[in-house]
Tab-separated table of C-alpha atoms and ligand atoms in Angstrom:
chain	number	residue	atom	x	y	z
A	1	MET	CA	0.000	0.000	0.000
A	2	ASP	CA	1.273	3.411	-0.912
A	3	LYS	CA	1.098	5.331	2.342
A	4	PHE	CA	1.012	8.613	0.405
A	5	LYS	CA	-1.970	7.599	-1.739
A	6	ASN	CA	-4.533	9.765	0.038
A	7	LYS	CA	-2.187	12.599	0.896
A	8	SER	CA	-2.237	16.095	-0.547
A	9	SER	CA	0.015	16.921	-3.488
A	10	PHE	CA	1.855	19.184	-1.043
A	11	ILE	CA	2.746	16.366	1.378
A	12	LYS	CA	3.598	13.995	-1.473
A	13	THR	CA	5.996	16.490	-3.009
A	14	LEU	CA	7.645	17.211	0.326
A	15	ASN	CA	8.199	13.479	0.686
A	16	GLY	CA	9.753	13.184	-2.755
A	17	LYS	CA	6.777	11.357	-4.293
A	18	TYR	CA	5.413	12.155	-7.717
A	19	SER	CA	2.195	14.176	-7.755
A	20	SER	CA	0.216	14.956	-10.897
A	21	VAL	CA	-1.112	18.099	-9.207
A	22	LYS	CA	1.317	20.974	-8.687
A	23	PRO	CA	1.184	21.930	-5.004
A	24	ILE	CA	0.307	25.600	-4.550
A	25	TRP	CA	-0.070	27.768	-1.462
A	26	LEU	CA	0.813	31.399	-0.816
A	27	MET	CA	2.449	33.029	2.160
A	28	ARG	CA	-0.106	35.366	3.767
A	29	GLN	CA	-2.849	33.729	1.742
A	30	ALA	CA	-5.271	34.628	4.542
A	31	GLY	CA	-5.200	38.373	4.981
A	32	ARG	CA	-6.354	41.869	4.222
A	33	TYR	CA	-6.668	41.492	0.449
A	34	LEU	CA	-9.745	39.295	1.131
A	35	PRO	CA	-13.014	41.116	1.993
A	36	GLU	CA	-14.171	38.121	4.065
A	37	TYR	CA	-10.956	38.419	6.112
A	38	ARG	CA	-11.523	42.139	6.692
A	39	GLU	CA	-15.024	41.369	7.875
A	40	ILE	CA	-13.904	38.797	10.462
A	41	ARG	CA	-11.022	41.025	11.513
A	42	LYS	CA	-13.519	43.819	12.185
A	43	LYS	CA	-15.676	41.448	14.184
A	44	ALA	CA	-12.645	40.377	16.243
A	45	GLY	CA	-11.717	44.015	16.923
A	46	SER	CA	-7.996	43.643	16.279
A	47	PHE	CA	-5.452	41.404	14.611
A	48	LEU	CA	-4.321	39.995	17.960
A	49	ASN	CA	-7.876	39.287	19.086
A	50	LEU	CA	-8.295	37.388	15.858
A	51	CYS	CA	-5.124	35.353	16.496
A	52	MET	CA	-6.316	34.607	20.036
A	53	ASN	CA	-9.778	33.418	19.024
A	54	PRO	CA	-9.540	29.781	17.821
A	55	LYS	CA	-12.932	29.785	16.115
A	56	LEU	CA	-12.333	32.966	14.155
A	57	SER	CA	-8.706	32.147	13.400
A	58	ALA	CA	-9.784	28.722	12.069
A	59	GLU	CA	-12.409	30.398	9.903
A	60	VAL	CA	-9.873	32.836	8.480
A	61	THR	CA	-7.368	30.018	7.886
A	62	LEU	CA	-9.914	28.241	5.680
A	63	GLN	CA	-11.132	31.309	3.742
A	64	PRO	CA	-8.498	31.230	0.973
A	65	LEU	CA	-9.159	27.509	0.403
A	66	ASP	CA	-12.855	28.175	-0.078
A	67	ARG	CA	-12.062	30.713	-2.767
A	68	PHE	CA	-9.035	29.256	-4.537
A	69	ASP	CA	-7.767	25.831	-5.618
A	70	LEU	CA	-4.905	25.815	-3.120
A	71	ASP	CA	-3.331	22.638	-1.745
A	72	ALA	CA	-2.485	23.712	1.778
A	73	ALA	CA	-3.780	25.890	4.588
A	74	ILE	CA	-1.365	27.686	6.907
A	75	ILE	CA	-2.644	28.239	10.404
A	76	PHE	CA	-3.594	31.842	11.015
A	77	SER	CA	-1.381	33.195	13.784
A	78	ASP	CA	1.819	35.234	14.032
A	79	ILE	CA	5.488	34.635	14.769
A	80	LEU	CA	5.309	37.266	17.527
A	81	THR	CA	2.974	35.197	19.729
A	82	ILE	CA	6.168	33.789	21.309
A	83	PRO	CA	7.379	37.180	22.658
A	84	MET	CA	3.769	37.894	23.593
A	85	ALA	CA	3.764	34.738	25.716
A	86	CYS	CA	7.036	35.974	27.271
A	87	ASP	CA	5.348	39.135	28.574
A	88	ARG	CA	6.893	41.545	26.069
A	89	ASP	CA	3.682	43.582	25.682
A	90	LEU	CA	2.921	42.934	22.039
A	91	ARG	CA	0.595	45.372	20.253
A	92	PHE	CA	-0.134	45.981	16.592
A	93	VAL	CA	-0.447	49.614	15.572
A	94	GLU	CA	-2.707	50.210	12.560
A	95	ASN	CA	-0.649	50.822	9.398
A	96	GLU	CA	2.603	50.633	11.346
A	97	GLY	CA	2.969	47.051	12.465
A	98	PRO	CA	4.096	45.343	15.659
A	99	ARG	CA	5.297	47.056	18.817
A	100	LEU	CA	6.909	45.260	21.767
A	101	LYS	CA	8.603	46.301	24.984
A	102	PRO	CA	12.204	46.391	23.679
A	103	ILE	CA	14.914	44.419	25.459
A	104	LYS	CA	17.512	46.963	26.537
A	105	GLU	CA	19.414	45.271	29.308
A	106	GLU	CA	21.132	41.922	29.660
A	107	LYS	CA	19.110	41.203	32.778
A	108	GLU	CA	15.911	41.140	30.725
A	109	VAL	CA	17.324	38.223	28.754
A	110	PHE	CA	18.299	36.294	31.876
A	111	ASP	CA	14.860	36.887	33.384
A	112	LEU	CA	12.989	35.942	30.217
A	113	GLN	CA	10.485	33.128	30.631
A	114	LEU	CA	7.573	31.815	28.660
A	115	THR	CA	5.101	32.412	31.449
A	116	ASN	CA	1.875	33.063	29.542
A	117	VAL	CA	1.477	29.714	27.823
A	118	GLU	CA	-2.249	30.467	27.570
A	119	TYR	CA	-1.430	32.895	24.740
A	120	LEU	CA	-0.267	29.969	22.617
A	121	GLU	CA	-3.144	27.605	23.418
A	122	PRO	CA	-5.501	29.217	20.851
A	123	VAL	CA	-3.040	28.234	18.112
A	124	TYR	CA	-3.366	24.556	19.001
A	125	GLU	CA	-7.135	24.795	19.359
A	126	SER	CA	-7.358	26.516	16.009
A	127	LEU	CA	-5.244	23.769	14.394
A	128	ASN	CA	-7.625	21.178	15.843
A	129	LEU	CA	-10.627	22.992	14.419
A	130	VAL	CA	-9.080	23.498	10.979
A	131	LYS	CA	-7.974	19.889	10.828
A	132	SER	CA	-11.508	18.673	11.456
A	133	GLU	CA	-12.879	20.848	8.666
A	134	LEU	CA	-10.146	20.640	6.082
A	135	LYS	CA	-11.157	18.833	2.913
A	136	GLU	CA	-9.453	15.618	1.875
A	137	LYS	CA	-6.132	16.087	0.064
A	138	LYS	CA	-5.571	19.528	1.556
A	139	ALA	CA	-2.659	19.852	3.956
A	140	LEU	CA	-2.294	21.850	7.152
A	141	ILE	CA	0.891	23.837	7.818
A	142	GLY	CA	2.068	25.009	11.239
A	143	PHE	CA	4.776	27.634	11.613
A	144	ALA	CA	7.027	29.710	13.824
A	145	GLY	CA	9.625	32.420	13.436
A	146	ALA	CA	13.251	31.374	13.816
A	147	PRO	CA	15.100	32.567	16.946
A	148	PHE	CA	17.149	35.303	15.262
A	149	THR	CA	14.143	36.906	13.561
A	150	ILE	CA	12.109	36.847	16.770
A	151	ALA	CA	15.077	38.139	18.819
A	152	ALA	CA	15.507	41.012	16.344
A	153	TYR	CA	11.898	42.157	17.000
A	154	MET	CA	12.296	41.647	20.746
A	155	ILE	CA	15.346	43.899	20.964
A	156	GLU	CA	14.251	46.482	18.425
A	157	GLY	CA	10.704	46.575	19.817
A	158	LYS	CA	9.317	46.965	16.278
A	159	GLY	CA	9.991	46.246	12.642
A	160	SER	CA	12.919	48.198	11.196
A	161	LYS	CA	14.907	48.564	7.982
A	162	ASP	CA	18.295	48.052	9.574
A	163	PHE	CA	17.548	46.684	13.082
A	164	SER	CA	20.359	48.915	14.397
A	165	ASN	CA	19.467	48.441	18.088
A	166	CYS	CA	19.585	44.693	17.626
A	167	ILE	CA	22.975	44.885	15.888
A	168	TYR	CA	24.298	47.155	18.632
A	169	PHE	CA	23.037	44.719	21.291
A	170	PHE	CA	24.516	41.566	19.769
A	171	ASN	CA	27.853	43.207	19.092
A	172	LYS	CA	28.072	44.539	22.633
A	173	TYR	CA	26.608	41.543	24.473
A	174	GLU	CA	27.186	38.573	22.176
A	175	LYS	CA	27.071	35.973	24.958
A	176	THR	CA	23.783	37.327	26.245
A	177	PHE	CA	22.359	37.453	22.737
A	178	LEU	CA	23.298	33.784	22.291
A	179	GLU	CA	21.529	33.070	25.565
A	180	LEU	CA	18.429	34.759	24.126
A	181	LEU	CA	18.661	32.579	20.997
A	182	ASN	CA	19.057	29.490	23.212
A	183	LYS	CA	15.951	30.327	25.204
A	184	LEU	CA	13.958	30.998	22.047
A	185	GLU	CA	15.115	27.668	20.569
A	186	VAL	CA	13.494	25.864	23.483
A	187	PHE	CA	10.227	27.857	23.304
A	188	ILE	CA	9.973	27.554	19.519
A	189	SER	CA	10.752	23.819	19.429
A	190	ASP	CA	8.084	23.205	22.033
A	191	HIS	CA	5.573	25.422	20.193
A	192	LEU	CA	6.168	23.564	16.922
A	193	ILE	CA	5.919	20.136	18.549
A	194	LYS	CA	2.585	21.154	20.093
A	195	GLN	CA	1.385	22.347	16.685
A	196	ILE	CA	2.229	18.937	15.217
A	197	GLU	CA	0.349	17.270	18.068
A	198	ALA	CA	-2.656	19.503	17.294
A	199	GLY	CA	-2.718	18.484	13.620
A	200	ALA	CA	-0.005	20.331	11.661
A	201	GLU	CA	1.281	17.999	8.924
A	202	ALA	CA	4.226	20.162	7.898
A	203	ILE	CA	6.110	23.053	9.457
A	204	GLN	CA	7.575	26.248	8.029
A	205	ILE	CA	10.260	28.173	9.899
A	206	PHE	CA	10.419	31.869	8.961
A	207	GLU	CA	13.889	33.401	9.207
A	208	SER	CA	12.610	36.596	7.650
A	209	HIS	CA	15.495	38.791	8.755
A	210	ALA	CA	18.400	36.471	7.945
A	211	GLU	CA	19.981	39.270	5.984
A	212	ILE	CA	20.713	41.323	9.144
A	213	ALA	CA	22.801	38.459	10.556
A	214	LEU	CA	24.428	37.940	7.161
A	215	LYS	CA	25.573	41.542	6.882
A	216	GLU	CA	27.285	41.240	10.253
A	217	ASN	CA	28.920	37.926	9.356
A	218	LYS	CA	26.840	36.092	11.928
A	219	PHE	CA	24.679	33.945	9.686
A	220	LYS	CA	26.216	30.659	10.798
A	221	ARG	CA	26.186	31.440	14.502
A	222	PHE	CA	22.843	33.252	14.704
A	223	CYS	CA	20.758	31.593	11.970
A	224	ILE	CA	22.172	28.239	10.929
A	225	GLU	CA	22.954	26.918	14.417
A	226	PRO	CA	19.572	27.754	16.014
A	227	ASN	CA	17.587	26.527	12.974
A	228	LYS	CA	19.600	23.318	13.069
A	229	LYS	CA	18.873	22.728	16.745
A	230	ILE	CA	15.136	23.344	16.418
A	231	ILE	CA	14.891	20.901	13.539
A	232	LYS	CA	16.871	18.333	15.506
A	233	ASN	CA	14.445	18.693	18.422
A	234	ILE	CA	11.431	18.221	16.152
A	235	LYS	CA	12.878	15.366	14.113
A	236	LYS	CA	13.837	13.500	17.280
A	237	LYS	CA	10.149	13.310	18.163
A	238	TYR	CA	8.503	13.480	14.756
A	239	PRO	CA	10.975	12.293	12.099
A	240	ASN	CA	8.297	12.119	9.390
A	241	ILE	CA	6.960	15.663	9.617
A	242	PRO	CA	8.460	17.647	6.722
A	243	ILE	CA	10.075	20.986	7.557
A	244	ILE	CA	10.381	23.977	5.238
A	245	GLY	CA	13.131	26.505	5.968
A	246	PHE	CA	12.831	30.095	4.758
A	247	PRO	CA	16.060	32.044	5.296
A	248	ARG	CA	14.784	35.098	3.436
A	249	ASN	CA	17.272	37.164	1.433
A	250	ALA	CA	20.139	34.839	2.347
A	251	GLY	CA	21.551	35.122	-1.199
A	252	ASN	CA	24.222	32.538	-1.897
A	253	TYR	CA	24.238	31.509	1.722
A	254	TYR	CA	21.223	29.358	0.921
A	255	LEU	CA	23.737	26.667	0.056
A	256	GLU	CA	25.375	26.794	3.441
A	257	TYR	CA	21.929	26.702	5.028
A	258	VAL	CA	20.882	23.613	3.047
A	259	ASN	CA	24.202	21.904	3.782
A	260	ASN	CA	23.885	22.406	7.509
A	261	VAL	CA	20.204	22.488	8.367
A	262	ASN	CA	18.218	19.284	7.978
A	263	ILE	CA	15.231	20.822	6.180
A	264	ASP	CA	13.083	18.885	3.707
A	265	CYS	CA	12.320	21.939	1.624
A	266	LEU	CA	13.956	25.307	0.996
A	267	SER	CA	11.641	28.255	0.458
A	268	ILE	CA	13.276	30.944	-1.674
A	269	ASP	CA	12.538	34.641	-2.046
A	270	GLN	CA	12.161	36.450	-5.360
A	271	ASN	CA	15.765	37.693	-5.356
A	272	VAL	CA	17.172	34.208	-5.863
A	273	ASP	CA	18.345	33.390	-9.373
A	274	ILE	CA	16.609	30.034	-9.802
A	275	LEU	CA	18.905	28.620	-12.473
A	276	GLU	CA	22.012	29.524	-10.523
A	277	LEU	CA	20.555	27.938	-7.396
A	278	ILE	CA	19.650	24.727	-9.240
A	279	ASN	CA	23.110	24.587	-10.836
A	280	ASN	CA	24.777	25.084	-7.497
A	281	LEU	CA	22.652	22.416	-5.841
A	282	LYS	CA	23.556	19.976	-8.632
A	283	SER	CA	27.231	20.799	-9.105
A	284	LYS	CA	27.989	20.736	-5.413
A	285	LYS	CA	26.193	17.371	-5.149
A	286	MET	CA	23.938	18.717	-2.482
A	287	ARG	CA	20.951	16.942	-1.018
A	288	ASN	CA	18.093	16.525	-3.416
A	289	ILE	CA	15.657	18.645	-1.450
A	290	CYS	CA	12.355	20.138	-2.448
A	291	LEU	CA	12.216	23.840	-3.395
A	292	GLN	CA	9.400	26.296	-2.739
A	293	GLY	CA	8.785	29.687	-4.284
A	294	ASN	CA	9.324	32.236	-5.678
A	295	LEU	CA	7.011	34.578	-7.604
A	296	ASN	CA	7.587	38.208	-6.705
A	297	PRO	CA	4.535	39.443	-4.695
A	298	GLU	CA	4.821	42.771	-6.601
A	299	VAL	CA	4.353	40.857	-9.846
A	300	LEU	CA	1.247	39.177	-8.411
A	301	LEU	CA	-0.005	42.614	-7.380
A	302	LYS	CA	0.356	43.971	-10.915
A	303	GLY	CA	-0.820	40.829	-12.738
A	304	GLY	CA	-1.007	40.885	-16.543
A	305	ILE	CA	1.311	39.352	-19.076
A	306	GLN	CA	4.422	39.842	-16.923
A	307	MET	CA	2.861	37.673	-14.235
A	308	GLU	CA	2.073	34.939	-16.752
A	309	ARG	CA	5.632	35.047	-18.069
A	310	ASP	CA	7.150	34.883	-14.606
A	311	ILE	CA	4.905	31.984	-13.570
A	312	HIS	CA	5.876	30.031	-16.706
A	313	TYR	CA	9.536	30.765	-16.094
A	314	ILE	CA	9.274	29.365	-12.544
A	315	LEU	CA	7.316	26.294	-13.667
A	316	GLU	CA	9.740	25.509	-16.510
A	317	SER	CA	12.838	26.081	-14.391
A	318	PHE	CA	11.654	23.717	-11.678
A	319	SER	CA	10.043	21.177	-13.984
A	320	SER	CA	12.534	18.401	-13.266
A	321	LEU	CA	12.625	19.042	-9.531
A	322	LYS	CA	10.398	18.633	-6.526
A	323	HIS	CA	8.732	22.022	-6.348
A	324	ILE	CA	5.930	23.750	-4.442
A	325	PHE	CA	4.578	26.901	-6.029
A	326	ASN	CA	4.583	29.907	-3.703
A	327	LEU	CA	5.564	33.568	-3.594
A	328	GLY	CA	8.957	34.935	-2.565
A	329	HIS	CA	7.233	36.664	0.378
A	330	GLY	CA	3.671	37.346	1.557
A	331	VAL	CA	0.676	38.483	-0.530
A	332	ILE	CA	0.530	42.308	-0.557
A	333	LYS	CA	-2.712	43.677	0.853
A	334	GLU	CA	-3.674	45.632	-2.295
A	335	THR	CA	-3.436	42.493	-4.492
A	336	PRO	CA	-6.578	42.071	-6.644
A	337	ILE	CA	-8.344	38.775	-5.992
A	338	GLU	CA	-8.664	38.118	-9.733
A	339	ASN	CA	-4.857	38.032	-10.006
A	340	ILE	CA	-4.795	35.071	-7.633
A	341	HIS	CA	-7.489	33.287	-9.649
A	342	LYS	CA	-5.393	33.951	-12.732
A	343	LEU	CA	-2.191	32.703	-11.065
A	344	ILE	CA	-3.832	29.412	-10.185
A	345	LYS	CA	-5.378	29.045	-13.638
A	346	VAL	CA	-2.021	29.619	-15.339
A	347	ILE	CA	-0.441	26.910	-13.191
A	348	ARG	CA	-3.316	24.429	-13.617
A	349	ASP	CA	-3.355	24.993	-17.415
A	350	TRP	CA	0.390	24.393	-17.577
A	351	GLU	CA	-0.070	21.014	-15.857
A	352	LYS	CA	-2.446	19.702	-18.500
B	401	CP3	O1	0.859	33.196	5.849
B	401	CP3	C1	-0.254	33.152	6.399
B	401	CP3	O2	-1.334	33.320	5.766
B	401	CP3	C2	-0.343	32.795	7.879
B	401	CP3	C3	-0.376	33.847	8.797
B	401	CP3	C4	0.866	34.663	9.095
B	401	CP3	C5	0.790	36.000	9.543
B	401	CP3	N1	2.032	36.406	9.900
B	401	CP3	C6	-0.453	36.782	9.625
B	401	CP3	C7	-0.380	38.241	9.699
B	401	CP3	C8	2.216	34.298	9.111
B	401	CP3	C9	2.877	33.004	8.660
B	401	CP3	C10	2.945	35.402	9.641
B	401	CP3	C11	4.393	35.388	9.864
B	401	CP3	C12	5.072	36.633	10.249
B	401	CP3	N2	4.621	37.609	11.098
B	401	CP3	C13	6.380	36.968	9.842
B	401	CP3	C14	7.268	36.119	8.962
B	401	CP3	C15	6.941	36.264	7.537
B	401	CP3	C16	7.230	37.608	6.976
B	401	CP3	O3	6.250	38.314	6.636
B	401	CP3	O4	8.413	37.944	6.832
B	401	CP3	C17	6.691	38.210	10.427
B	401	CP3	C18	7.980	38.977	10.264
B	401	CP3	C19	5.585	38.595	11.232
B	401	CP3	C20	5.442	39.808	12.078
B	401	CP3	C21	4.370	40.695	11.611
B	401	CP3	N3	3.016	40.389	11.695
B	401	CP3	C22	4.486	41.974	11.015
B	401	CP3	C23	5.795	42.661	10.726
B	401	CP3	C24	3.203	42.429	10.744
B	401	CP3	C25	2.789	43.786	10.204
B	401	CP3	C26	2.984	43.872	8.746
B	401	CP3	C27	1.667	43.956	8.033
B	401	CP3	O5	1.527	43.316	6.967
B	401	CP3	O6	0.776	44.688	8.513
B	401	CP3	C28	2.285	41.410	11.142
B	401	CP3	C29	0.812	41.465	11.012
B	401	CP3	C30	0.155	40.335	10.310
B	401	CP3	N4	0.481	39.015	10.443
B	401	CP3	C31	-0.974	40.441	9.444
B	401	CP3	C32	-1.308	39.146	9.061
B	401	CP3	C33	-2.474	38.717	8.199
B	401	CP3	C34	-1.702	41.724	9.098
B	401	CP3	C35	-2.648	41.949	10.230
B	401	CP3	C36	-3.844	42.790	9.942
B	401	CP3	O7	-3.701	44.010	10.016
B	401	CP3	O8	-4.935	42.220	9.720
């Protein structure tokens, strides 16, 4: 019996099995570009209320699958629920993004504890609900931010172009910063394991700010090592759950990431030259992993003939490889819904 027979094309592809259906999902597929999302968000009162309400978050998770022929749902939550559960006063300011109580002193790192576990419980409840409602052959993805990306927000207290406070902190107090990464590794591993136990069939780890570590020559120490440890913790317990790594904007350091971190799939941003990446993976005899990506979200926003061309280019380039279609980053909130219908149609027509 083929144990993958009834699985989604997404899970099959992650496991290296042939699927006649191209797996498609989009980062931020549930979000503000959808009127039905905006309606539920209004009902919830705020983004965080929505994340903390399992029923509403499950509903929002399923919305894009009701509208589009997607192959996976990603649980609706946020990477910053971990600092929230550590008492770092998370808020979201309209049109500005997240705000947290910034870590300024070393003592705050030593005192850091994940005390408010109840903030994470809605994520597991929501996974349970989604799992019970998800149609056959659709997969459910759990996720978390990687330690460096979460630490960057915790020190900076907000999103930033250059994360200068974070860079200042880790250069001045490197040992303490490593202690922060260590603590986050434990919290994140535990959070991901609980997501698997609540029904997640695959995991994505978002290292969205890898490029800050890269610029400071700390990619190995701050990104690779913590990612590696988290995956080891998960695989020890759940060796068959596929893990997608997303070291965004890591440029050529993707190769070092793949070589060192035991991911099943590498998600790539739109700045990666696909052919160069494939050549490098082949010529360096690297693991035959699955790749995910990488349509530019700006191209999806604009649509038209350029979008069709770019989609075909991605499909052709990856045609001999295990590939999951996705964007290079999240859906932009002004994206017209018809562009997403078109994107899926172009991919489905190409398969025929
Ligand atoms: O992909 C999905 O559909 C699942 C849900 C999801 C969200 N955030 C919902 C969200 C996921 C996987 C995330 C991950 C996340 N959150 C990351 C990593 C990926 C990335 O984008 O680089 C980061 C850095 C965050 C932190 C975060 N959350 C920021 C910086 C912001 C504000 C930016 C913005 O778009 O407003 C958020 C808010 C957020 N997270 C929204 C959504 C749908 C918008 C909330 C709203 O106003 O309704």
